[in-house]
Coordinates of C-alpha atoms and ligand atoms in Angstrom, one line a residue:
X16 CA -12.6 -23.7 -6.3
X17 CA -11.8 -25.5 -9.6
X18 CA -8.2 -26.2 -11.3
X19 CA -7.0 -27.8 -14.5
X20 CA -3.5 -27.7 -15.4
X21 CA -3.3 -24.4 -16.4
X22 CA -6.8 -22.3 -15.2
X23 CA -7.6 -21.2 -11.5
X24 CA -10.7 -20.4 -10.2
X25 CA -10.7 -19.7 -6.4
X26 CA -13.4 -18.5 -4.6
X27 CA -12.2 -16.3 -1.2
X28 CA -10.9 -17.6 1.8
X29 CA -12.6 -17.2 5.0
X30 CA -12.9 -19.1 8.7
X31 CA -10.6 -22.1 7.0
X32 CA -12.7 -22.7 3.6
X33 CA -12.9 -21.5 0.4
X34 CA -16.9 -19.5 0.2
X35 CA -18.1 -17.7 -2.8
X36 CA -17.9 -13.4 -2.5
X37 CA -20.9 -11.8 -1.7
X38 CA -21.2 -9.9 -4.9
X39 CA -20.6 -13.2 -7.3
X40 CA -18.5 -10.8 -9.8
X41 CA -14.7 -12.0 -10.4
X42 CA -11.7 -10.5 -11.5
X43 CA -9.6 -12.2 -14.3
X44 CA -5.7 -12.6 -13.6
X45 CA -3.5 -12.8 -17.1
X46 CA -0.2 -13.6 -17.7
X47 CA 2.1 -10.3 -18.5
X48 CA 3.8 -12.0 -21.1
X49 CA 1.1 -12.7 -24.1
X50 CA -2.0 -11.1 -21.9
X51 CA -3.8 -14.2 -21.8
X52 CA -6.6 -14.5 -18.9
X53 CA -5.8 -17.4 -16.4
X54 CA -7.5 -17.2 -13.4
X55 CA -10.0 -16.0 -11.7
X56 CA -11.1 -14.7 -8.5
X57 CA -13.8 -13.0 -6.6
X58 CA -14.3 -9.6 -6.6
X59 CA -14.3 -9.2 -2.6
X60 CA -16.6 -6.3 -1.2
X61 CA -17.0 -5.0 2.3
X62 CA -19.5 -8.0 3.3
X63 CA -17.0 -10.4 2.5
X64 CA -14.1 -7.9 5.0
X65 CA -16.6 -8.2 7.5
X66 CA -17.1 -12.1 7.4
X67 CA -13.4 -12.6 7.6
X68 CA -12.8 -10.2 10.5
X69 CA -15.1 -11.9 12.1
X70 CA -13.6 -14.9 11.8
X71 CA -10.4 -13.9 12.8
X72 CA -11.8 -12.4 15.6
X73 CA -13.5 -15.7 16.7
X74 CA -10.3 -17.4 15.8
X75 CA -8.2 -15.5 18.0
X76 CA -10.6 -15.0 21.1
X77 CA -10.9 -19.0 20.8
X78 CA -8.9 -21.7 19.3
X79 CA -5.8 -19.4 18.6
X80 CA -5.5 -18.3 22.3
X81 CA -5.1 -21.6 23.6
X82 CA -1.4 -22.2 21.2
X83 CA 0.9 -21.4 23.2
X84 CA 4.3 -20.5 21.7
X85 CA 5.7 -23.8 21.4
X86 CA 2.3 -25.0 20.0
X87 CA 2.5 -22.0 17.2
X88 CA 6.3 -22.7 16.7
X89 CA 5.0 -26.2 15.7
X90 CA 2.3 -24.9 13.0
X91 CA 5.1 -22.0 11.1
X92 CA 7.4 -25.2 10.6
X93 CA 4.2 -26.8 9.2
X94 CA 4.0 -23.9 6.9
X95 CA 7.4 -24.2 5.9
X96 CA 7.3 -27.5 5.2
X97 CA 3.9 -27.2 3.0
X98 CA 5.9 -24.2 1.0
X99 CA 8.9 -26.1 0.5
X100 CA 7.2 -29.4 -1.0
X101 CA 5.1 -26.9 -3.5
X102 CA 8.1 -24.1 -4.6
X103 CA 8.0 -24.8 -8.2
X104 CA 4.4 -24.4 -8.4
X105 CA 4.1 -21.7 -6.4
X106 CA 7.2 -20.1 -8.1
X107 CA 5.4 -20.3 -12.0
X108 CA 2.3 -18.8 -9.9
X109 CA 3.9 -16.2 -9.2
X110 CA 5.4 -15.7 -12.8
X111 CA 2.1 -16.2 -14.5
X112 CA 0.1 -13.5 -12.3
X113 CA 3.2 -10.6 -12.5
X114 CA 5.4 -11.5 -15.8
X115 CA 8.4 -11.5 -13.3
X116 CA 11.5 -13.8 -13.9
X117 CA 10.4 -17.6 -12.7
X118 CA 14.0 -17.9 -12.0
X119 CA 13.9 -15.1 -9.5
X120 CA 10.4 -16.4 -8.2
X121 CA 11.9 -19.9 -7.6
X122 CA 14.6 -18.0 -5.5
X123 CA 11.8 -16.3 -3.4
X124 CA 10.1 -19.4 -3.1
X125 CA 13.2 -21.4 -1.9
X126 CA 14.1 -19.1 0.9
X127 CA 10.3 -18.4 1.6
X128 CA 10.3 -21.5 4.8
X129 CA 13.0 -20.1 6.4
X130 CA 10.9 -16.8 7.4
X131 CA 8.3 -19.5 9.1
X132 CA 11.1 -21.5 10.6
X133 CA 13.0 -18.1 12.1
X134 CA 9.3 -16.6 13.8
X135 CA 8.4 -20.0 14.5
X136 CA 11.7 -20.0 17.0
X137 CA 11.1 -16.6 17.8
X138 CA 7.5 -17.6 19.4
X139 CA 8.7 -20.2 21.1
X140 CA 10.8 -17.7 22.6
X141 CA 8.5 -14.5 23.2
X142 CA 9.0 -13.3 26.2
X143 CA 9.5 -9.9 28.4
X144 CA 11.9 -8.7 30.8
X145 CA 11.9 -8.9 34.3
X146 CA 12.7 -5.0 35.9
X147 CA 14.4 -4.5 39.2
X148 CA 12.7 -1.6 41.1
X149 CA 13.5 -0.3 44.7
X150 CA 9.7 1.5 45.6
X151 CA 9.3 0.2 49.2
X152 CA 12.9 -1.4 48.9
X153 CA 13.1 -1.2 52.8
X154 CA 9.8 -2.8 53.0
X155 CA 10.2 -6.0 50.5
X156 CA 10.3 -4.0 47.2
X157 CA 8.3 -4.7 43.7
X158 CA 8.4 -7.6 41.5
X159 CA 7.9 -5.9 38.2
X160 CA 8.4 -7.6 34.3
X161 CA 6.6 -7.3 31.5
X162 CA 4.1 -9.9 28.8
X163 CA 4.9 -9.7 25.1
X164 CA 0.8 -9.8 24.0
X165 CA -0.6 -10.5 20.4
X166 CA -2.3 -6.7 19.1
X167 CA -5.7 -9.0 17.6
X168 CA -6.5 -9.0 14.2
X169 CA -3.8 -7.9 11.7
X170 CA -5.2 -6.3 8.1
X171 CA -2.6 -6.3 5.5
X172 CA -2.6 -5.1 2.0
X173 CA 0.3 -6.1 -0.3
X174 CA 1.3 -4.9 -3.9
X175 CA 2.1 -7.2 -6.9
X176 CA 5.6 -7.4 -7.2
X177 CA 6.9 -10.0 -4.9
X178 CA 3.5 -11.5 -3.8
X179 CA 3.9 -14.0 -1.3
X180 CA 7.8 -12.9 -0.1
X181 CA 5.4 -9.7 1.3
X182 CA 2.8 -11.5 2.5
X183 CA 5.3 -14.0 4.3
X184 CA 7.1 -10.7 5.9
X185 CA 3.8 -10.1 7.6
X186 CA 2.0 -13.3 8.3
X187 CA 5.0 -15.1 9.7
X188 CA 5.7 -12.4 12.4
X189 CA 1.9 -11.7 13.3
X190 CA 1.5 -15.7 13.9
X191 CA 4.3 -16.3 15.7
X192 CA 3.2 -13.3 18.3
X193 CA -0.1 -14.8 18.4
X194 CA -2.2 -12.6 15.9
X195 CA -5.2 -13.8 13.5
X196 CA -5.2 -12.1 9.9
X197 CA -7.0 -11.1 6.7
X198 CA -5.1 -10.7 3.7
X199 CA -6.5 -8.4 0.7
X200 CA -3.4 -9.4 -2.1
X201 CA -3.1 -6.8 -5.1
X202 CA -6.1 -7.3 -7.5
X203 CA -3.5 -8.0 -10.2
X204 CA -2.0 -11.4 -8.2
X205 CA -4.3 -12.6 -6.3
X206 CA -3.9 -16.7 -7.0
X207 CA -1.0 -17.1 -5.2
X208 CA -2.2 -16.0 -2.0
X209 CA -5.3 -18.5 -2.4
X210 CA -2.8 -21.0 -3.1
X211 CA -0.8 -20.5 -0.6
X212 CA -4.3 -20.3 2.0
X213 CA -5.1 -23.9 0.2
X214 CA -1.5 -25.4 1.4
X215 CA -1.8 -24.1 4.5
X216 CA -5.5 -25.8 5.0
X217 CA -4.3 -29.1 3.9
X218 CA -1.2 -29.5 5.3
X219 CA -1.0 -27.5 8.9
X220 CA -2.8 -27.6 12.2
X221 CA -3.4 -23.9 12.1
X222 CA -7.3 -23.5 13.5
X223 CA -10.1 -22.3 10.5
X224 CA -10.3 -18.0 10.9
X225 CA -6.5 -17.6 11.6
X226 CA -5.4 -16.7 8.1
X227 CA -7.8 -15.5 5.9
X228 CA -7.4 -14.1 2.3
X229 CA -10.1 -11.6 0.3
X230 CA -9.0 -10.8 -2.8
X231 CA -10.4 -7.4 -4.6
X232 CA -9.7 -3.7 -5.8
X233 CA -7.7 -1.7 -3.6
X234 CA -10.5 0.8 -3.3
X235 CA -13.4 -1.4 -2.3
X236 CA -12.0 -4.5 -0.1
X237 CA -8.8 -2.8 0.9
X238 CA -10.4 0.3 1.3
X239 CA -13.3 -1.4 3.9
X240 CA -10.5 -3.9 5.6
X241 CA -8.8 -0.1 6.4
X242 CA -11.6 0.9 7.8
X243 CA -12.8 -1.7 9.8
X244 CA -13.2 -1.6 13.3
X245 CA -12.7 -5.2 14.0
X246 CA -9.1 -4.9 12.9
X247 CA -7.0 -4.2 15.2
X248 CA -3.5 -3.5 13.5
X249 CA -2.5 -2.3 9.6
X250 CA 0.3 -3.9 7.8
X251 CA 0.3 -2.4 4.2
X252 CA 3.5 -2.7 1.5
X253 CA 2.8 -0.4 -1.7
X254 CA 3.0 3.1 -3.0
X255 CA 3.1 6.1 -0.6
X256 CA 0.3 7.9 -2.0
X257 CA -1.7 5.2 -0.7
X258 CA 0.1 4.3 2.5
X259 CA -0.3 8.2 3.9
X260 CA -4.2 7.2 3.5
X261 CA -3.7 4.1 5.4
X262 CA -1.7 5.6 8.1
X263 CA -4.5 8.5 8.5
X264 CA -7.0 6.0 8.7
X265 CA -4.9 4.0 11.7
X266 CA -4.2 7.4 13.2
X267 CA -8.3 8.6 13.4
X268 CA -8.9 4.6 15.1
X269 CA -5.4 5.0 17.6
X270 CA -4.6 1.5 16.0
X271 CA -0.8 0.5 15.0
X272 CA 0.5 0.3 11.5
X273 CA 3.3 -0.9 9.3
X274 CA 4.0 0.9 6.2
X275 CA 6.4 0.0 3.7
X276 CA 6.5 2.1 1.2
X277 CA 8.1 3.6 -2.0
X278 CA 11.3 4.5 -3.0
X279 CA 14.3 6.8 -5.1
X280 CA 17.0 4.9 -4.6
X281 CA 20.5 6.1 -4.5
X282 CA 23.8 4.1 -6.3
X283 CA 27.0 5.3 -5.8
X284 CA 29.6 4.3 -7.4
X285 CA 33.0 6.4 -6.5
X286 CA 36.5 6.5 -8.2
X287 CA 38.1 4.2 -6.3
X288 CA 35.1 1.3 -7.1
X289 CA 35.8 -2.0 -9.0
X290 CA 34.3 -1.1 -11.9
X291 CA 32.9 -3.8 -13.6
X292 CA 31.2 -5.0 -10.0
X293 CA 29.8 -1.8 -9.6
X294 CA 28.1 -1.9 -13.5
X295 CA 26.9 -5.6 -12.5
X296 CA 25.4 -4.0 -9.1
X297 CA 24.0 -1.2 -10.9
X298 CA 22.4 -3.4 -13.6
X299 CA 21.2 -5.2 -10.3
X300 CA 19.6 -2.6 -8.8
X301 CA 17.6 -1.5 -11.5
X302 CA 17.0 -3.9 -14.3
X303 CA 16.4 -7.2 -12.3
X304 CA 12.7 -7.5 -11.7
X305 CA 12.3 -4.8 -14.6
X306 CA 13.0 -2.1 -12.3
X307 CA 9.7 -2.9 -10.7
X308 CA 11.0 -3.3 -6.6
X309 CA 11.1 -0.7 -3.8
X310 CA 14.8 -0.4 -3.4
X311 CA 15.1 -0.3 -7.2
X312 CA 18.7 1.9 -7.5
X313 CA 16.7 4.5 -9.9
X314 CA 19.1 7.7 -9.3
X315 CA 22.8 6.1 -10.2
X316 CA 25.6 8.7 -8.9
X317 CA 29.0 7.9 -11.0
X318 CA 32.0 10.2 -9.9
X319 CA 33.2 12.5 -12.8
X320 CA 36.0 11.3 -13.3
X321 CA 34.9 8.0 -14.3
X322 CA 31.2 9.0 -15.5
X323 CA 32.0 8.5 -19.4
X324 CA 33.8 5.4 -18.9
X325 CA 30.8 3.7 -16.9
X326 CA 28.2 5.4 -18.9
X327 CA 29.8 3.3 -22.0
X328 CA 30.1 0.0 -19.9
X329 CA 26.7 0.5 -18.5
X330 CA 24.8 0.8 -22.1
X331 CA 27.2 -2.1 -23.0
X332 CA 25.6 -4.0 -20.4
X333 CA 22.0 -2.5 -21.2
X334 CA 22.3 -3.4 -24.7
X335 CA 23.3 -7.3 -23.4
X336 CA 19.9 -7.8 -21.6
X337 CA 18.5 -10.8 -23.3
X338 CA 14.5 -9.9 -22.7
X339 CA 12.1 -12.6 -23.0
X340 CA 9.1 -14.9 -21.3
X341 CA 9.5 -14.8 -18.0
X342 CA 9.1 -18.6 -17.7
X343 CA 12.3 -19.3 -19.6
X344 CA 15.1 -19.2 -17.1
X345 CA 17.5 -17.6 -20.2
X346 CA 15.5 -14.4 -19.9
X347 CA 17.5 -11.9 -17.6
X348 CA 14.3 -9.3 -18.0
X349 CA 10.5 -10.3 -18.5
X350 CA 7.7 -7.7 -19.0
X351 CA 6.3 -5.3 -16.7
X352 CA 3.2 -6.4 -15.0
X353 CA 0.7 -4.6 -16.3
X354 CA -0.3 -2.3 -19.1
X355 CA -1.2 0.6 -17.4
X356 CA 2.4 0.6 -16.1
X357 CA 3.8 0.1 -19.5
X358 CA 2.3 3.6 -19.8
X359 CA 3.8 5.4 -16.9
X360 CA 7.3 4.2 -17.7
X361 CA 7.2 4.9 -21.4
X362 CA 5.6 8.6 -20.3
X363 CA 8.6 9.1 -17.8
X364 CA 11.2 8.7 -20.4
X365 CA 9.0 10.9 -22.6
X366 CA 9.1 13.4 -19.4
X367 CA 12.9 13.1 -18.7
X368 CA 13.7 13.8 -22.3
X369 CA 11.2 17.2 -22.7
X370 CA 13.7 18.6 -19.4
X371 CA 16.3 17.5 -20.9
X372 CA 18.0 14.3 -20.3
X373 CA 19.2 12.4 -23.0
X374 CA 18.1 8.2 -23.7
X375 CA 22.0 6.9 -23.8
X376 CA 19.9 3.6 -24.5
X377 CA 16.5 2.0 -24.7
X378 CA 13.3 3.9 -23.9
X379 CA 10.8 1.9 -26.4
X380 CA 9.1 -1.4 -26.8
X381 CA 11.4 -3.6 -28.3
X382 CA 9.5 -5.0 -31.5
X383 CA 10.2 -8.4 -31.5
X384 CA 8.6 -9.4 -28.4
X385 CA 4.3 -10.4 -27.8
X386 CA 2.2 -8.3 -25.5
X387 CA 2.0 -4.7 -24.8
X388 CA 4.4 -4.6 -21.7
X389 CA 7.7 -5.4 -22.5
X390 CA 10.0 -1.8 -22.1
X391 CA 14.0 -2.1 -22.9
X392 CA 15.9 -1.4 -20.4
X393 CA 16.9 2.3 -20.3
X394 CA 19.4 4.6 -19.7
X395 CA 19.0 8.3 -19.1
X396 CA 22.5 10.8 -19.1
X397 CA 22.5 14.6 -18.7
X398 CA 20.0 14.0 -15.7
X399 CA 19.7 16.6 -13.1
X400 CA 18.6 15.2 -9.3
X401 CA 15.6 18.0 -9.7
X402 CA 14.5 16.7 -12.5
X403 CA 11.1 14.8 -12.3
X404 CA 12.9 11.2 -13.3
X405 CA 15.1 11.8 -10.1
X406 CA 12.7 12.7 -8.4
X407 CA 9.6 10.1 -8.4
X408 CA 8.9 6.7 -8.7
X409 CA 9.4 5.2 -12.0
X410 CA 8.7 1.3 -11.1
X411 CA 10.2 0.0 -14.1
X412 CA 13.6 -0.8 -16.1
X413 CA 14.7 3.1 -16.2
X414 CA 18.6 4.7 -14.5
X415 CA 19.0 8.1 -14.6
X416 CA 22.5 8.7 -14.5
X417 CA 24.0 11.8 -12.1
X418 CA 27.7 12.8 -12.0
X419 CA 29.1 14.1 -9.0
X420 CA 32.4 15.6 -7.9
X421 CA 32.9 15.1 -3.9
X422 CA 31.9 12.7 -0.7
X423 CA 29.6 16.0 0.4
X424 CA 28.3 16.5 -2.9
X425 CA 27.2 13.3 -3.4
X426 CA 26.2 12.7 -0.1
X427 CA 23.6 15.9 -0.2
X428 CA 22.1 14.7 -3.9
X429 CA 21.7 11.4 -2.0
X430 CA 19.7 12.7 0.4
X431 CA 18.0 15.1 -1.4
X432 CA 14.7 13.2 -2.6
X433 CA 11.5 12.7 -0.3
X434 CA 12.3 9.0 0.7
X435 CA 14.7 6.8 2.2
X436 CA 14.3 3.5 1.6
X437 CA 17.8 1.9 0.4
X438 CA 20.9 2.9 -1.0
X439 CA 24.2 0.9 -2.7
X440 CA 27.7 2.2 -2.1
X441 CA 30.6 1.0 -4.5
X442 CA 34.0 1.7 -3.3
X443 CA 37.1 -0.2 -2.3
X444 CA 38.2 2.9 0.5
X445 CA 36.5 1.2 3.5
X446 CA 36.5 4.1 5.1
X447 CA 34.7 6.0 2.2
X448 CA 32.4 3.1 2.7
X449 CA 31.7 3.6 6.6
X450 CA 31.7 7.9 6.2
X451 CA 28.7 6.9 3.6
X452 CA 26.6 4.3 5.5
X453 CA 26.6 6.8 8.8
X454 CA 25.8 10.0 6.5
X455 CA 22.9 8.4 4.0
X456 CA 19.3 8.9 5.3
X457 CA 18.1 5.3 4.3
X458 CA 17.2 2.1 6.2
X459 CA 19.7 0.3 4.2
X460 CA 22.8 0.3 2.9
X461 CA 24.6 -2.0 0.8
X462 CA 28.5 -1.7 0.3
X463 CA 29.6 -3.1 -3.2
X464 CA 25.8 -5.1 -3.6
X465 CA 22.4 -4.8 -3.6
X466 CA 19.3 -5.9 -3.4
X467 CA 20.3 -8.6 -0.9
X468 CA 17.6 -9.7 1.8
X469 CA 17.6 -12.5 4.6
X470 CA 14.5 -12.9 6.7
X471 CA 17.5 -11.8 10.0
X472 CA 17.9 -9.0 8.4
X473 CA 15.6 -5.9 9.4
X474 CA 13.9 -4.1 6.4
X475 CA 12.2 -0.7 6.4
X476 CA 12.7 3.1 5.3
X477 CA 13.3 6.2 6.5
X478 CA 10.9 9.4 5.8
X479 CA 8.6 8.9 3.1
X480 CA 9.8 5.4 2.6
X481 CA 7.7 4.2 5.6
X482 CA 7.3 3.7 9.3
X483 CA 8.7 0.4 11.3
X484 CA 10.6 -2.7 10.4
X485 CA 10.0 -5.7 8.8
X486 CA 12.0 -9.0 8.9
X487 CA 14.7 -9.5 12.1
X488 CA 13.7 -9.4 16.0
X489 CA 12.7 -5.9 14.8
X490 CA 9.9 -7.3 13.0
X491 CA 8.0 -9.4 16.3
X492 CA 7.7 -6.0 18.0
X493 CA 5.4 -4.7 15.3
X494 CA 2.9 -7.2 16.1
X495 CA 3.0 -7.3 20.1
X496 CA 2.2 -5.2 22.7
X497 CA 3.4 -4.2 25.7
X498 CA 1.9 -5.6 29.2
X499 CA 4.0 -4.1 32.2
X500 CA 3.5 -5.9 35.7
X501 CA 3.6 -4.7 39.6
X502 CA 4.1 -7.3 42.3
X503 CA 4.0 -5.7 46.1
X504 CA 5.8 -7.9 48.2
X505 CA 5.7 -5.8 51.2
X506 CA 2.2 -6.4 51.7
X507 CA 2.2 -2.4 52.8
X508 CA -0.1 -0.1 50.7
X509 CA -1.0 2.3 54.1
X510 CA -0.1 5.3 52.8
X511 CA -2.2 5.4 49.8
X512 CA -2.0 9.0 49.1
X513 CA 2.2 8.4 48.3
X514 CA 3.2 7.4 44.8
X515 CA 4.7 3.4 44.4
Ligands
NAD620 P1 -0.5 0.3 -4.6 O1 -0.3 1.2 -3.5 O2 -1.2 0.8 -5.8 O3 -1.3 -1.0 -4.2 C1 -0.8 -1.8 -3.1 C2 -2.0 -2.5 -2.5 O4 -2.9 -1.5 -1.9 C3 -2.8 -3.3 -3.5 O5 -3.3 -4.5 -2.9 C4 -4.0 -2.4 -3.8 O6 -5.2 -3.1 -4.1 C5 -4.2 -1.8 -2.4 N1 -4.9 -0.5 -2.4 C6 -4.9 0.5 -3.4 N2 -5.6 1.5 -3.0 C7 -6.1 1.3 -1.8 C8 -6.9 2.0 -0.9 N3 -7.4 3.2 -1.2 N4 -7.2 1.4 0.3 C9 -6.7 0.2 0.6 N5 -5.9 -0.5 -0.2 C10 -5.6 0.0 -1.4 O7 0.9 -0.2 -5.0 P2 1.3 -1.3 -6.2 O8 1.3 -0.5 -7.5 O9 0.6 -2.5 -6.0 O10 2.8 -1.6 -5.8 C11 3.9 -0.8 -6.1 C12 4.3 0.1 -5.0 O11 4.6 -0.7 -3.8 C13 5.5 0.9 -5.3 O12 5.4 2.2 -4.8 C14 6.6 0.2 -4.5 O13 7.8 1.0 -4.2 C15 5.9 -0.3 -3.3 N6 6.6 -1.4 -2.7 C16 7.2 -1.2 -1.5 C17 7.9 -2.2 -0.9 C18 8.7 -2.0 0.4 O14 8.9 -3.0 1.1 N7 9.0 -0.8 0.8 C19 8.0 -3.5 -1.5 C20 7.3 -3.7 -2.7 C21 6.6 -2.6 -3.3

């Protein structure tokens, strides 16, 4: 690896040192903002998978297996004290490779030790349960309780939006249970994860082959770390097109996976809601990161009695969105990250307006800004929840606006969409509130916010938003399994031929 101030050039990451990729081609990382090239890293191929399975393999049938959960509680507070003596740098890393706010990155950054610190007191913790049974109770009974075991080697694949905030919801629960892992980051930003391998090397006790990073395309490294039969459990964040692949893949091998996935998310605001909070949460939902997160609050249900009223506050708002480089922590909206996406928003808008919505603001590139990926942030009235901008995943700075007239109405265009990742609620009638949060088919709900996360919290969607939990208790259990244990204490097995 070599590194000046301002260029990368990793090689990958394998059994604890950085190794060139079998193929010697690289792929070039550039900042969103001005589309200048960076960094570079390997192109990673199936060899270089295989190597780093292996090493995790040999990592967790040797070194690993002999931390026990104290011992491992002692390395993720390592970790978190190597991530919270680097967060600026790894904060503009993450800036430079996706064009998203650095202020927001430094935010991720700062809370990124306490995921390491909460699984790290989780491990030391990790145990089963201990199960009263009365087989042979007239004889001395059973002993019976059960061992919370690592699954092996975890695979995980993460998208480019929030890097190493993904990655961290993966690695920190797999280690604390007792796992080894290989980590393919999105092609677009790869550095950080390298990085973040580097820190860990230099600054933790955590054996060579636990953690393990290949960059590459999605298609060639992702696609063979899927596919391998070393790996023993799938951990994927990114769109559901290719999640349904992963999960099809884990279901032909019998092998666990964690899918988090895409999203249409619903934003309520009701009658009774303060109004200028629920603009500034709607403006939340959507425009921070440039529209470009799961739980993005895309579909934005106002109550028709106040729909004209908050359609004029909400352009207001719009229209005060000071855009700008991402690195300056005035700018409230960067670029998007690529652009490729650039060109799927833009054609949305294009596509909403053709069945009929109408651009209440924005829509276009804003002409006083470099690059080819800044978008303004845009408003869309007279939408329909069939229409296709209600209806798919935009992944960038664009509301469609929806007026309803009831709790059931709006409750049934809620859930009317394939996913069910997240949804915001703004009311002051608590009991509006509650009816809402039992009745929305989402893994979470926010009442008057959004967007907030805590590493306690669990995060995960309902139908085509995904399958299991991450963050929370919840999160431990996707990376264990299950050991049940029989004790006789009668010492009396002589009728074999009876059950217990
Ligand atoms: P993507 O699905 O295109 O890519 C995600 C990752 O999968 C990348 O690392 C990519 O290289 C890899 N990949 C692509 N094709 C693959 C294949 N055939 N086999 C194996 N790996 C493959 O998603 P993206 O564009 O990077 O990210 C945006 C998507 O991620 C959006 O749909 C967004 O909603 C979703 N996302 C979900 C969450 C969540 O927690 N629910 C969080 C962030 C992003």
């Amino acid at each position: 690896m070599s590194q000046t101030d301002d260029d990368y050039e990793y090689d990958l990451f394998v059994d604890g040192a950085f190794r060139p990729g079998a193929s010697g081609d690289r792929i070039d990382v550039s900042f969103p903002y001005d589309g200048t090239v960076w960094a570079t890293v390997p192109r990673g191929t199936a060899t270089d998978v295989d190597r780093a399975v292996a090493a995790a393999r040999d990592a967790f049938e040797g070194p690993w297996s002999e931390f026990g959960g104290s011992e491992r509680r002692r390395v993720l507070d390592q970790i978190a004290d190597a991530i919270d003596a680097h967060t600026e740098e790894l904060a503009e890393l993450e800036t430079r490779q996706n064009g998203k706010l650095v202020r927001e990155m430094r935010g991720q950054m700062e809370s990124l030790s306490d995921w390491y610190r909460y699984y790290g007191g989780l491990a030391e913790d990790l145990g089963g349960r201990t199960i009263p049974v009365e087989n042979k109770s007239e004889t001395g009974g059973m002993l019976a309780y059960t061992r919370k075991e690592p699954l092996g080697v975890v695979g995980a694949i993460t998208p480019w939006n929030s890097p190493l905030m993904l990655t961290t919801w993966k690695l920190a629960p797999a280690l604390a249970a007792g796992n080894t892992f290989v980590h393919k980051p999105s092609e677009e930003t790869p550095v950080s994860a390298l990085r973040f391998a580097e820190l860990v090397a230099q600054h933790t006790d955590l054996p060579d082959g636990v953690y393990n990073v290949v960059p590459g395309h999605g298609t060639e490294a992702g696609a063979a770390l899927v596919d391998h039969e070393g790996v023993d459990k799938l951990a994927f964040t990114g769109s559901t097109t290719v999640g349904r692949d992963i999960a099809s893949a884990a279901g032909e091998r019998l092998i666990p996976v964690t899918l988090e996935l895409g999203g249409k998310s619903p934003n309520i605001v009701f009658e009774s809601a303060d109004l200028e909070n629920a603009v500034n949460g709607v403006v939340k939902g959507i425009f921070a990161a440039t529209g470009q997160t799961c739980v993005a609050g895309s579909r934005v249900f106002v109550h028709e009695s106040i729909h004209d009223e908050f359609v004029d506050a909400f352009t207001e708002r719009a229209a005060d969105v000071t855009l700008g480089n991402p690195l300056d922590p005035e700018t409230q909206m960067g670029p998007v990250a690529f652009r490729d996406q650039w060109e799927t928003v833009r054609s949305y808008v294009e596509r909403g307006a053709e069945e009929g919505a109408t651009v209440a603001f924005g829509g276009d590139r804003p002409d006083d800004l470099p690059g080819e990926c800044f978008i303004e942030p845009t408003v869309l009235v007279d939408v329909d929840n069939d229409m296709t901008v209600a209806r798919e995943e935009i992944f960038g700075p664009v509301a469609s606006v929806i007026p309803f007239a009831d709790e059931d109405e709006v409750v049934d265009l809620a859930n009317d969409t394939d996913y069910g990742l997240a949804a915001g609620v703004w009311t002051e009638d608590m009991r509006q509130a509650n009816r809402l949060v039992e009745r929305i088919d989402a893994g979470m709900v926010w009442v008057n916010e959004y967007r907030a996360v805590s590493h306690k919290v669990p995060f995960g969607g309902y139908k085509d938003s995904g399958i299991g939990r991450e963050n929370g208790a919840e999160a431990l259990d996707e990376y264990v399994q299950t050991k049940s244990v029989w004790y006789d204490q009668s010492g009396d097995v002589s009728d074999p031929f009876s059950l217990g």
